[in-house]
C-alpha cells in the first residue's frame, strides 16, 4: 500500500520543479491509486494490468446509474436495447479479462501456489482437490472478482477525494492533522515506513475521516427488499417492497446528530463512533450489522495512510477552478473533479485568517459562469453518454451550482401551453401504452427469452402458452386422472395427482421448465440438486409465497418465514420440541388415543365399521390442542373447521394464474378467505387471552403457546422476540401443520395395515412383545423397529406432503443450470419417492424392509426420503409426528384387527398437504 502511495506522491513532486506549487486533479489520482492498491493486495496484479477491467466497470457503473430511476420492468433486461447490448458487451469483456488474470494465476500454481491474497483464497476454495462440490464455482469467483474490483477501490477513492477537499477548505484541521502525523509518524523525509501501530495512533486523522464519511460518505443510500409482508417499526409493509436507507439524509438529521448536523465538525467523533450521535448506530457509511462492509478496516487503513503521507509532504489548497457539485453515480463524486494546488508542506499557503472556509464557499458560488476544469474528461464523457438523474446536495447548500443547471433545464422545458384535454388524453395514452408494453414484455418477451436461455443449457419443457403457461395442461391431465380409481394393491397414484410431472419427466428429464402463468417453474426431481436447494443456508432459495390464500391459511409462522425472521421464530419454538418435553406430552396423547379407542369398543361387541380418516383428524387435532395450546379439540374446533375451509379454498386456487394485485380485490374467494382468517384470528386471540388471564396464578405454561407468550412478554423489554401478531400466525401454523399431516399418515398407515395383513401380524407381535397390553411409554416406542420401518415406508408411498417449493432469490446456478431470479423451484416429492434410479426396481412396491438399516441406507442417495423435507428447513415436528403415529398404531394393534371395508374406493387426492382417502 505504502509503495503505491509513495509512487503517486513522487509523481506529484516530479510534476512541479522542487519547491513550486503544482495543480493536480486529485480525484482521478485517487481512483488510480486505489485501483492499484486493490489490484496488488487482492489480485496480485497492478492497476495497469487490470486497467481495462476498471474502465469497463466504470462505464458499467454509469450505465447502471443512468437507469436507476427508470421504472424497472423485469422482462426489459432481456430486450436488446442499446443500453442492454452495451451492458452485455462490457460484462463479457470484464469476464474474459478476469478469466485471463485467473488463468495466469492457475498457470503458475505449481511453482508459486495459489497465493495468499483474495484471489488465491478463492481459487483454493474451488480446487478439484476439494472434492466434487467446491465451495465456489469458477463463475462465482469471477463474480466475486467483479465485486472486489469495483467495491474495493471506487468507494475508497471518493473518500480520499472528499477528505482532500475538506482538508483544503478547513486549513486549521489540515494543520492539526499534519502536526499529529509528524508527531506520530515523523515527517516522511527518510522514506520511513508507516506502520499499522503508527496509523492506530492517528486519532485526529481518524475523527477527520469519520466526519468526511458522515458528510460525504461514498455510498449515499442502500436498499433491502421485504421477503414477506412484515412489521417494520410498527408499520405493516407488503412483501416485495423496497426499503431505501437514505444514508445522506440520516447523516444530516438534526434529531440524530444535533443542531450542528450540517456543519463539518470532526470533534463529534472524539469519544468514538457510538457516542458521536444520539443513536450508537447513526453512522451508516459502511452500513451496520451482519451485512456491513467487509472492507471497512481495509478502506480506513488505506485512507489514513494516504492522508498521513499526503499531509506529511504537501499543503493542499483548493484550486479556484474547482466547482462544488457533488454528484451521485451509485457512489458520490465531485462532478467536475477536484483540482488542487499542492505545495511542499511546511510553508502553508492557507491560513484560517486569510481564507476562511466561508469565503471559499462564497467565491465558488459567485462564479457561476466558470467552466469546469479539465482533467476529468473521462468521467465527463461517460456522464454525457449516460446522464445521471440528479446531483446530490452538498453539506453547505449555498455552494450549489446545480441550481443553475436546473434553471437551464426548466427554461429549455416545455414552454408552450398545452390544452388540459390534450394533456389528459396524452397521459391516458402514455399510461395505456406503457401498460401494454409492460404486459407484452412480461407475457411474451420474458418467457421467450428465459425459454431460450434455458434451452441453450439443455433444459427443455412443455413450452410457454400465452398468459396461462401450462396451467391448462396441468388441469387437463389432473382432470383425466381424477376419474381413475386404483386397485388397492396399486400405490402409483402419480397419474392421478402429479400426471404432469410423470409426463414431462419422461419427455424432458428430471430438470425441466414449465410455466404457471408467465412465471417459470423449474422442476427439481434430481436428488442431488434437491439437496443443493434444501441444504442451502445462505438464503438463496426462500419460500414461494405467491399464493395469498396459502399465506392466510398458515400465517407468517415458521413454515412461511425466511431469513432472520425464521431464525427468530425457530429460536422461540424449538424448545417445545425437545425430546424431554415430547416424552412428558406422551401421557396426554395416550390418554386421548385410549379415549378414542374406548369409543370404538363401545360401538359394538362384534365387528364395527368406522370411517377412520375423519377420526384421525379429530384425534390429531385434539392432541395438538392439548400439547401445544393447553386447550381441547372441542375448544379449538371452530379454528380447525375454519382452517379446513381455508385449506380447500387455497387449494382451489393453486392452479390459477397468480396475479399479485388480485389478492386485494373483493372477489368471492378473497372475501371468504378474509372472513375466515378474521374468525381464526379472533378465536386464537380468545385462547391467548384466557392464558394471559391466568398468568399470575399458573404462569405462561411450558407448552408451545407458553413459550411464545414468554418470548413476547413485556418483561423482555421494548423489542420482544415475537409480536402478538406473530404469535397468532405461529398458532395458525401449528394448528394446521401439527395435525393435518399426522392424521393423513395415520390414515394411510391403517390402509396399508389392512391391505398387508402379514405386516399387520408382524407389527402386532412386535407391539405385544415390547409393550404387552400396557399404554406404551417412550422407551417402549423406541424399541418398535418394525413399526418404525412400516411408518417410513408409508411416508415414502403416501407421504402427506407431495410437493414443496422454493424461489430463486436471484439469478443463480442450480446444478449447473443458470436459473433466472424469481423462478419457482418445485420439488415433486411423491414423484421422487417412486424414482427407480433412486429407490431401485421395486420403487413402486410396498416394502418396509428397505428401511431395515435406517433411512439413509434405504435408497441410493442418503437424502432420498423427503417426507419431512431435509436440511435446515426440515419439519420441526417430525419427532412429534413419529412418536404420535407409533403410539396410535401400537395401541390400535393391541386392541383391534383392521380390515378394509368393501365400500372403500382407492382414489387418493391432494388438497394442498394431504392425501385424503375417499370412502364411498
Ligand atoms: C407426518 C407428519 C408430518 C409431515 C409429513 C410433515 C412434513 C413437513 C414438510 C415436508 C415440511 C417442509 C415444508 C417446506 O419446506 O416447504 C415441514 C415443515 C414444518 N412442519 Fe411438518 N410435517 C409433519 C408433522 C408436523 C407436526 C406434527 C408439526 C407441529 C407440531 C409440524 C410443523 C412443521 C413446521 C412448523 C414446519 C416449518 C419448519 C421450518 O421451516 O423451520 N409438522 N413439515
PDB file of N, CA and C in Angstrom, residues 236-301:
ATOM      1  N   UNK A 236     -47.029  -2.096   8.883  1.00  0.00           N
ATOM      2  CA  UNK A 236     -47.112  -3.314   8.073  1.00  0.00           C
ATOM      3  C   UNK A 236     -46.630  -2.997   6.669  1.00  0.00           C
ATOM      4  N   UNK A 237     -45.558  -3.635   6.249  1.00  0.00           N
ATOM      5  CA  UNK A 237     -45.007  -3.364   4.918  1.00  0.00           C
ATOM      6  C   UNK A 237     -45.272  -4.597   4.057  1.00  0.00           C
ATOM      7  N   UNK A 238     -45.751  -4.391   2.816  1.00  0.00           N
ATOM      8  CA  UNK A 238     -46.086  -5.565   1.996  1.00  0.00           C
ATOM      9  C   UNK A 238     -44.843  -6.280   1.463  1.00  0.00           C
ATOM     10  N   UNK A 239     -45.004  -7.541   1.138  1.00  0.00           N
ATOM     11  CA  UNK A 239     -43.927  -8.339   0.540  1.00  0.00           C
ATOM     12  C   UNK A 239     -43.428  -7.658  -0.739  1.00  0.00           C
ATOM     13  N   UNK A 240     -42.121  -7.701  -0.931  1.00  0.00           N
ATOM     14  CA  UNK A 240     -41.555  -7.187  -2.183  1.00  0.00           C
ATOM     15  C   UNK A 240     -41.323  -5.687  -2.174  1.00  0.00           C
ATOM     16  N   UNK A 241     -41.695  -4.995  -1.082  1.00  0.00           N
ATOM     17  CA  UNK A 241     -41.456  -3.541  -1.044  1.00  0.00           C
ATOM     18  C   UNK A 241     -39.961  -3.292  -0.921  1.00  0.00           C
ATOM     19  N   UNK A 242     -39.518  -2.205  -1.539  1.00  0.00           N
ATOM     20  CA  UNK A 242     -38.094  -1.861  -1.440  1.00  0.00           C
ATOM     21  C   UNK A 242     -37.910  -0.900  -0.268  1.00  0.00           C
ATOM     22  N   UNK A 243     -36.958  -1.206   0.574  1.00  0.00           N
ATOM     23  CA  UNK A 243     -36.676  -0.329   1.713  1.00  0.00           C
ATOM     24  C   UNK A 243     -35.410   0.446   1.368  1.00  0.00           C
ATOM     25  N   UNK A 244     -35.525   1.744   1.301  1.00  0.00           N
ATOM     26  CA  UNK A 244     -34.349   2.542   0.960  1.00  0.00           C
ATOM     27  C   UNK A 244     -33.816   3.214   2.216  1.00  0.00           C
ATOM     28  N   UNK A 245     -32.573   2.928   2.538  1.00  0.00           N
ATOM     29  CA  UNK A 245     -31.967   3.545   3.713  1.00  0.00           C
ATOM     30  C   UNK A 245     -31.179   4.754   3.217  1.00  0.00           C
ATOM     31  N   UNK A 246     -31.752   5.919   3.449  1.00  0.00           N
ATOM     32  CA  UNK A 246     -31.213   7.145   2.847  1.00  0.00           C
ATOM     33  C   UNK A 246     -30.100   7.681   3.742  1.00  0.00           C
ATOM     34  N   UNK A 247     -28.906   7.140   3.571  1.00  0.00           N
ATOM     35  CA  UNK A 247     -27.809   7.486   4.476  1.00  0.00           C
ATOM     36  C   UNK A 247     -27.532   8.987   4.478  1.00  0.00           C
ATOM     37  N   UNK A 248     -27.457   9.578   3.286  1.00  0.00           N
ATOM     38  CA  UNK A 248     -27.111  11.005   3.198  1.00  0.00           C
ATOM     39  C   UNK A 248     -28.061  11.835   4.058  1.00  0.00           C
ATOM     40  N   UNK A 249     -29.351  11.510   4.010  1.00  0.00           N
ATOM     41  CA  UNK A 249     -30.306  12.294   4.798  1.00  0.00           C
ATOM     42  C   UNK A 249     -30.168  11.982   6.283  1.00  0.00           C
ATOM     43  N   UNK A 250     -30.009  10.698   6.594  1.00  0.00           N
ATOM     44  CA  UNK A 250     -29.876  10.330   8.017  1.00  0.00           C
ATOM     45  C   UNK A 250     -28.652  11.021   8.623  1.00  0.00           C
ATOM     46  N   UNK A 251     -27.587  11.103   7.826  1.00  0.00           N
ATOM     47  CA  UNK A 251     -26.359  11.719   8.339  1.00  0.00           C
ATOM     48  C   UNK A 251     -26.485  13.233   8.541  1.00  0.00           C
ATOM     49  N   UNK A 252     -27.570  13.812   8.038  1.00  0.00           N
ATOM     50  CA  UNK A 252     -27.773  15.244   8.256  1.00  0.00           C
ATOM     51  C   UNK A 252     -28.986  15.508   9.145  1.00  0.00           C
ATOM     52  N   UNK A 253     -29.489  14.456   9.764  1.00  0.00           N
ATOM     53  CA  UNK A 253     -30.708  14.586  10.567  1.00  0.00           C
ATOM     54  C   UNK A 253     -30.371  15.242  11.916  1.00  0.00           C
ATOM     55  N   UNK A 254     -30.969  16.408  12.148  1.00  0.00           N
ATOM     56  CA  UNK A 254     -30.650  17.139  13.385  1.00  0.00           C
ATOM     57  C   UNK A 254     -31.129  16.395  14.619  1.00  0.00           C
ATOM     58  N   UNK A 255     -32.201  15.623  14.462  1.00  0.00           N
ATOM     59  CA  UNK A 255     -32.690  14.861  15.626  1.00  0.00           C
ATOM     60  C   UNK A 255     -31.700  13.791  16.037  1.00  0.00           C
ATOM     61  N   UNK A 256     -30.884  13.357  15.102  1.00  0.00           N
ATOM     62  CA  UNK A 256     -29.913  12.298  15.405  1.00  0.00           C
ATOM     63  C   UNK A 256     -28.550  12.887  15.762  1.00  0.00           C
ATOM     64  N   UNK A 257     -28.131  13.905  14.993  1.00  0.00           N
ATOM     65  CA  UNK A 257     -26.754  14.419  15.155  1.00  0.00           C
ATOM     66  C   UNK A 257     -26.678  15.743  15.901  1.00  0.00           C
ATOM     67  N   UNK A 258     -27.825  16.290  16.225  1.00  0.00           N
ATOM     68  CA  UNK A 258     -27.819  17.574  16.922  1.00  0.00           C
ATOM     69  C   UNK A 258     -27.950  18.734  15.949  1.00  0.00           C
ATOM     70  N   UNK A 259     -28.104  19.940  16.509  1.00  0.00           N
ATOM     71  CA  UNK A 259     -28.369  21.139  15.709  1.00  0.00           C
ATOM     72  C   UNK A 259     -27.256  21.429  14.701  1.00  0.00           C
ATOM     73  N   UNK A 260     -26.019  20.968  15.013  1.00  0.00           N
ATOM     74  CA  UNK A 260     -24.897  21.261  14.114  1.00  0.00           C
ATOM     75  C   UNK A 260     -24.691  20.153  13.068  1.00  0.00           C
ATOM     76  N   UNK A 261     -25.759  19.396  12.792  1.00  0.00           N
ATOM     77  CA  UNK A 261     -25.635  18.254  11.873  1.00  0.00           C
ATOM     78  C   UNK A 261     -25.096  18.668  10.501  1.00  0.00           C
ATOM     79  N   UNK A 262     -25.410  19.888  10.069  1.00  0.00           N
ATOM     80  CA  UNK A 262     -24.985  20.326   8.739  1.00  0.00           C
ATOM     81  C   UNK A 262     -23.534  20.807   8.692  1.00  0.00           C
ATOM     82  N   UNK A 263     -22.935  20.972   9.854  1.00  0.00           N
ATOM     83  CA  UNK A 263     -21.564  21.512   9.874  1.00  0.00           C
ATOM     84  C   UNK A 263     -20.507  20.424   9.869  1.00  0.00           C
ATOM     85  N   UNK A 264     -19.329  20.807   9.398  1.00  0.00           N
ATOM     86  CA  UNK A 264     -18.203  19.875   9.405  1.00  0.00           C
ATOM     87  C   UNK A 264     -17.505  19.995  10.763  1.00  0.00           C
ATOM     88  N   UNK A 265     -17.678  18.994  11.619  1.00  0.00           N
ATOM     89  CA  UNK A 265     -17.129  19.085  12.981  1.00  0.00           C
ATOM     90  C   UNK A 265     -16.568  17.735  13.407  1.00  0.00           C
ATOM     91  N   UNK A 266     -15.335  17.428  13.046  1.00  0.00           N
ATOM     92  CA  UNK A 266     -14.774  16.126  13.398  1.00  0.00           C
ATOM     93  C   UNK A 266     -14.770  15.871  14.905  1.00  0.00           C
ATOM     94  N   UNK A 267     -14.819  16.955  15.707  1.00  0.00           N
ATOM     95  CA  UNK A 267     -14.792  16.786  17.165  1.00  0.00           C
ATOM     96  C   UNK A 267     -15.896  15.872  17.658  1.00  0.00           C
ATOM     97  N   UNK A 268     -16.993  15.780  16.915  1.00  0.00           N
ATOM     98  CA  UNK A 268     -18.109  14.973  17.411  1.00  0.00           C
ATOM     99  C   UNK A 268     -17.709  13.500  17.565  1.00  0.00           C
ATOM    100  N   UNK A 269     -16.597  13.115  16.886  1.00  0.00           N
ATOM    101  CA  UNK A 269     -16.177  11.713  16.989  1.00  0.00           C
ATOM    102  C   UNK A 269     -15.093  11.509  18.059  1.00  0.00           C
ATOM    103  N   UNK A 270     -14.895  12.532  18.893  1.00  0.00           N
ATOM    104  CA  UNK A 270     -13.820  12.480  19.887  1.00  0.00           C
ATOM    105  C   UNK A 270     -13.941  11.249  20.792  1.00  0.00           C
ATOM    106  N   UNK A 271     -15.165  10.897  21.161  1.00  0.00           N
ATOM    107  CA  UNK A 271     -15.333   9.742  22.072  1.00  0.00           C
ATOM    108  C   UNK A 271     -15.789   8.481  21.338  1.00  0.00           C
ATOM    109  N   UNK A 272     -15.430   8.407  20.102  1.00  0.00           N
ATOM    110  CA  UNK A 272     -15.746   7.191  19.345  1.00  0.00           C
ATOM    111  C   UNK A 272     -17.020   7.325  18.531  1.00  0.00           C
ATOM    112  N   UNK A 273     -17.211   6.373  17.611  1.00  0.00           N
ATOM    113  CA  UNK A 273     -18.339   6.440  16.678  1.00  0.00           C
ATOM    114  C   UNK A 273     -19.668   6.320  17.415  1.00  0.00           C
ATOM    115  N   UNK A 274     -19.722   5.434  18.396  1.00  0.00           N
ATOM    116  CA  UNK A 274     -21.027   5.153  19.018  1.00  0.00           C
ATOM    117  C   UNK A 274     -21.517   6.324  19.872  1.00  0.00           C
ATOM    118  N   UNK A 275     -20.564   7.216  20.252  1.00  0.00           N
ATOM    119  CA  UNK A 275     -21.025   8.329  21.096  1.00  0.00           C
ATOM    120  C   UNK A 275     -21.142   9.638  20.312  1.00  0.00           C
ATOM    121  N   UNK A 276     -20.957   9.571  19.016  1.00  0.00           N
ATOM    122  CA  UNK A 276     -20.945  10.808  18.230  1.00  0.00           C
ATOM    123  C   UNK A 276     -22.348  11.367  18.011  1.00  0.00           C
ATOM    124  N   UNK A 277     -23.355  10.487  18.085  1.00  0.00           N
ATOM    125  CA  UNK A 277     -24.718  10.953  17.836  1.00  0.00           C
ATOM    126  C   UNK A 277     -25.623  10.428  18.940  1.00  0.00           C
ATOM    127  N   UNK A 278     -26.913  10.745  18.798  1.00  0.00           N
ATOM    128  CA  UNK A 278     -27.827  10.296  19.862  1.00  0.00           C
ATOM    129  C   UNK A 278     -28.113   8.808  19.762  1.00  0.00           C
ATOM    130  N   UNK A 279     -27.796   8.231  18.614  1.00  0.00           N
ATOM    131  CA  UNK A 279     -28.005   6.789  18.434  1.00  0.00           C
ATOM    132  C   UNK A 279     -26.651   6.145  18.142  1.00  0.00           C
ATOM    133  N   UNK A 280     -26.319   5.031  18.826  1.00  0.00           N
ATOM    134  CA  UNK A 280     -24.977   4.454  18.635  1.00  0.00           C
ATOM    135  C   UNK A 280     -24.716   3.956  17.215  1.00  0.00           C
ATOM    136  N   UNK A 281     -25.768   3.656  16.451  1.00  0.00           N
ATOM    137  CA  UNK A 281     -25.551   3.156  15.086  1.00  0.00           C
ATOM    138  C   UNK A 281     -25.893   4.186  14.031  1.00  0.00           C
ATOM    139  N   UNK A 282     -25.723   5.468  14.379  1.00  0.00           N
ATOM    140  CA  UNK A 282     -26.162   6.509  13.444  1.00  0.00           C
ATOM    141  C   UNK A 282     -25.243   6.638  12.231  1.00  0.00           C
ATOM    142  N   UNK A 283     -23.968   6.283  12.403  1.00  0.00           N
ATOM    143  CA  UNK A 283     -23.055   6.410  11.256  1.00  0.00           C
ATOM    144  C   UNK A 283     -23.197   5.161  10.389  1.00  0.00           C
ATOM    145  N   UNK A 284     -23.726   5.351   9.186  1.00  0.00           N
ATOM    146  CA  UNK A 284     -24.071   4.192   8.352  1.00  0.00           C
ATOM    147  C   UNK A 284     -23.214   4.105   7.094  1.00  0.00           C
ATOM    148  N   UNK A 285     -22.113   4.839   7.072  1.00  0.00           N
ATOM    149  CA  UNK A 285     -21.315   4.884   5.837  1.00  0.00           C
ATOM    150  C   UNK A 285     -20.866   3.496   5.397  1.00  0.00           C
ATOM    151  N   UNK A 286     -20.580   2.626   6.351  1.00  0.00           N
ATOM    152  CA  UNK A 286     -20.199   1.255   5.997  1.00  0.00           C
ATOM    153  C   UNK A 286     -21.370   0.293   6.257  1.00  0.00           C
ATOM    154  N   UNK A 287     -22.575   0.816   6.381  1.00  0.00           N
ATOM    155  CA  UNK A 287     -23.740   0.060   6.804  1.00  0.00           C
ATOM    156  C   UNK A 287     -23.511  -0.422   8.241  1.00  0.00           C
ATOM    157  N   UNK A 288     -24.308  -1.382   8.690  1.00  0.00           N
ATOM    158  CA  UNK A 288     -24.223  -1.830  10.076  1.00  0.00           C
ATOM    159  C   UNK A 288     -24.742  -3.263  10.137  1.00  0.00           C
ATOM    160  N   UNK A 289     -24.420  -3.974  11.189  1.00  0.00           N
ATOM    161  CA  UNK A 289     -24.956  -5.336  11.345  1.00  0.00           C
ATOM    162  C   UNK A 289     -24.185  -6.357  10.524  1.00  0.00           C
ATOM    163  N   UNK A 290     -24.763  -7.564  10.393  1.00  0.00           N
ATOM    164  CA  UNK A 290     -24.015  -8.658   9.770  1.00  0.00           C
ATOM    165  C   UNK A 290     -23.615  -8.409   8.317  1.00  0.00           C
ATOM    166  N   UNK A 291     -24.372  -7.566   7.585  1.00  0.00           N
ATOM    167  CA  UNK A 291     -24.019  -7.329   6.185  1.00  0.00           C
ATOM    168  C   UNK A 291     -23.258  -6.013   6.017  1.00  0.00           C
ATOM    169  N   UNK A 292     -22.622  -5.536   7.091  1.00  0.00           N
ATOM    170  CA  UNK A 292     -21.867  -4.290   6.938  1.00  0.00           C
ATOM    171  C   UNK A 292     -20.634  -4.554   6.077  1.00  0.00           C
ATOM    172  N   UNK A 293     -20.017  -3.469   5.605  1.00  0.00           N
ATOM    173  CA  UNK A 293     -18.913  -3.580   4.646  1.00  0.00           C
ATOM    174  C   UNK A 293     -17.776  -4.444   5.188  1.00  0.00           C
ATOM    175  N   UNK A 294     -17.410  -5.466   4.429  1.00  0.00           N
ATOM    176  CA  UNK A 294     -16.328  -6.359   4.875  1.00  0.00           C
ATOM    177  C   UNK A 294     -14.967  -5.652   4.744  1.00  0.00           C
ATOM    178  N   UNK A 295     -14.939  -4.590   3.907  1.00  0.00           N
ATOM    179  CA  UNK A 295     -13.653  -3.948   3.636  1.00  0.00           C
ATOM    180  C   UNK A 295     -13.438  -2.684   4.444  1.00  0.00           C
ATOM    181  N   UNK A 296     -14.240  -2.459   5.516  1.00  0.00           N
ATOM    182  CA  UNK A 296     -14.137  -1.161   6.173  1.00  0.00           C
ATOM    183  C   UNK A 296     -12.782  -0.922   6.828  1.00  0.00           C
ATOM    184  N   UNK A 297     -12.194  -1.950   7.429  1.00  0.00           N
ATOM    185  CA  UNK A 297     -10.868  -1.737   8.023  1.00  0.00           C
ATOM    186  C   UNK A 297      -9.833  -1.459   6.940  1.00  0.00           C
ATOM    187  N   UNK A 298      -9.956  -2.240   5.852  1.00  0.00           N
ATOM    188  CA  UNK A 298      -9.065  -2.055   4.714  1.00  0.00           C
ATOM    189  C   UNK A 298      -9.143  -0.603   4.224  1.00  0.00           C
ATOM    190  N   UNK A 299     -10.376  -0.118   4.035  1.00  0.00           N
ATOM    191  CA  UNK A 299     -10.561   1.229   3.499  1.00  0.00           C
ATOM    192  C   UNK A 299     -10.031   2.279   4.466  1.00  0.00           C
ATOM    193  N   UNK A 300     -10.289   2.118   5.761  1.00  0.00           N
ATOM    194  CA  UNK A 300      -9.858   3.118   6.732  1.00  0.00           C
ATOM    195  C   UNK A 300      -8.335   3.150   6.838  1.00  0.00           C
ATOM    196  N   UNK A 301      -7.723   1.961   6.820  1.00  0.00           N
ATOM    197  CA  UNK A 301      -6.256   1.903   6.866  1.00  0.00           C
ATOM    198  C   UNK A 301      -5.676   2.624   5.661  1.00  0.00           C
TER     199      UNK A 301
END
